[in-house]
Short mmCIF file of C-alpha atoms in Angstrom, two decimals:
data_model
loop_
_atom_site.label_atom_id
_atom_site.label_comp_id
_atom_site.label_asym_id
_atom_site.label_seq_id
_atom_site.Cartn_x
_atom_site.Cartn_y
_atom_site.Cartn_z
CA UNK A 1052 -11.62 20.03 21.62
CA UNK A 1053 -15.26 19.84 23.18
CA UNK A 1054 -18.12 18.39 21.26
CA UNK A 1055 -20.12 21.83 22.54
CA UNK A 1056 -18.13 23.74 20.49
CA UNK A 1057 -17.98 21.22 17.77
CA UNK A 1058 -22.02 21.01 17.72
CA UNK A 1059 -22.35 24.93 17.40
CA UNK A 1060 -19.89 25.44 14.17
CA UNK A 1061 -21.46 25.29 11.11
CA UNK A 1062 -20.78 22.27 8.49
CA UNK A 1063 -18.83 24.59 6.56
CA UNK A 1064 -16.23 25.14 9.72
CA UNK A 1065 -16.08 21.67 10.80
CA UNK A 1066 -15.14 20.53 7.29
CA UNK A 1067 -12.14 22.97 7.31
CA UNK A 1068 -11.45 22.43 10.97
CA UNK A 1069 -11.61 18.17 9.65
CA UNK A 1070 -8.94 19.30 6.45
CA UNK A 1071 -6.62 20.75 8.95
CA UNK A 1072 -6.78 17.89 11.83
CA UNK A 1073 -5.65 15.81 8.66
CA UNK A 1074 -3.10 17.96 7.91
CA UNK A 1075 -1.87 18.18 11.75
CA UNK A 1076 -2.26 13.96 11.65
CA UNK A 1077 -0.21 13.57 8.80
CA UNK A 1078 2.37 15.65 10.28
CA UNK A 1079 2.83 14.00 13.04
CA UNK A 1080 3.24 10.51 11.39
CA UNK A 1081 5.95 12.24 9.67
CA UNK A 1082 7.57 13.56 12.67
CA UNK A 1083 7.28 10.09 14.06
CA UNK A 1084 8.40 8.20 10.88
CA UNK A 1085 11.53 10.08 11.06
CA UNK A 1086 11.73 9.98 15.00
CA UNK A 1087 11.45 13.53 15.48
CA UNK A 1088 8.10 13.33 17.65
CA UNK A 1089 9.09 13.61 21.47
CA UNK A 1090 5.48 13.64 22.63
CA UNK A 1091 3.70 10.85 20.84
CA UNK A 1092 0.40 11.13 22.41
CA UNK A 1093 -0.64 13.71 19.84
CA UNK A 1094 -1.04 11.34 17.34
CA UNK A 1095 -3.56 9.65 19.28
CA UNK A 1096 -5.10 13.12 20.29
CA UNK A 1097 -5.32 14.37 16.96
CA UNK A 1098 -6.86 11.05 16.24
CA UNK A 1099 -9.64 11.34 18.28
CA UNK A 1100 -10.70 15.04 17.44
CA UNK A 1101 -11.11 13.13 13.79
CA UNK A 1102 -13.39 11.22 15.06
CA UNK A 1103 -15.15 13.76 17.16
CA UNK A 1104 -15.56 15.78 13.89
CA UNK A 1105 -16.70 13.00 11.99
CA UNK A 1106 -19.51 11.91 14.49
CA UNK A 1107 -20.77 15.46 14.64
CA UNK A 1108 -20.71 15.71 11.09
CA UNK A 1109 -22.60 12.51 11.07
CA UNK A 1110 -25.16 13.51 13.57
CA UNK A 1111 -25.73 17.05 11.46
CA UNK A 1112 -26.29 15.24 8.29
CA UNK A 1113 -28.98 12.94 10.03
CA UNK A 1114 -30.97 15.19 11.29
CA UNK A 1115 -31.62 17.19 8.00
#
């Protein structure tokens, strides 16, 4: 995921795009709790889009 794109959604999109990266995220622990996760850098993938969602949310809600 680029932070381009991420800057030109809407706040609308990049809460539902934030909803479904947790949804993904818990998944994945799940898959891993139970040791069905064969590629485990997802979790830290998925992990960082968060946070790249989060910061642009941040940034949009600053500059209103």
């Amino acid at each position: 995921m680029n932070t381009k794109e991420l800057t030109a959604k809407s706040e609308a999109e990049l809460n539902t795009e934030l909803t479904s990266l947790y949804k993904s995220h818990f998944g994945l622990r799940m898959q891993k709790a139970t040791q069905q996760l064969t590629n485990t850098s997802q979790l830290s993938r998925t992990r960082r889009d968060i946070a790249r969602v989060k910061t642009v949310l941040n940034q949009k809600a600053a500059s209103k």
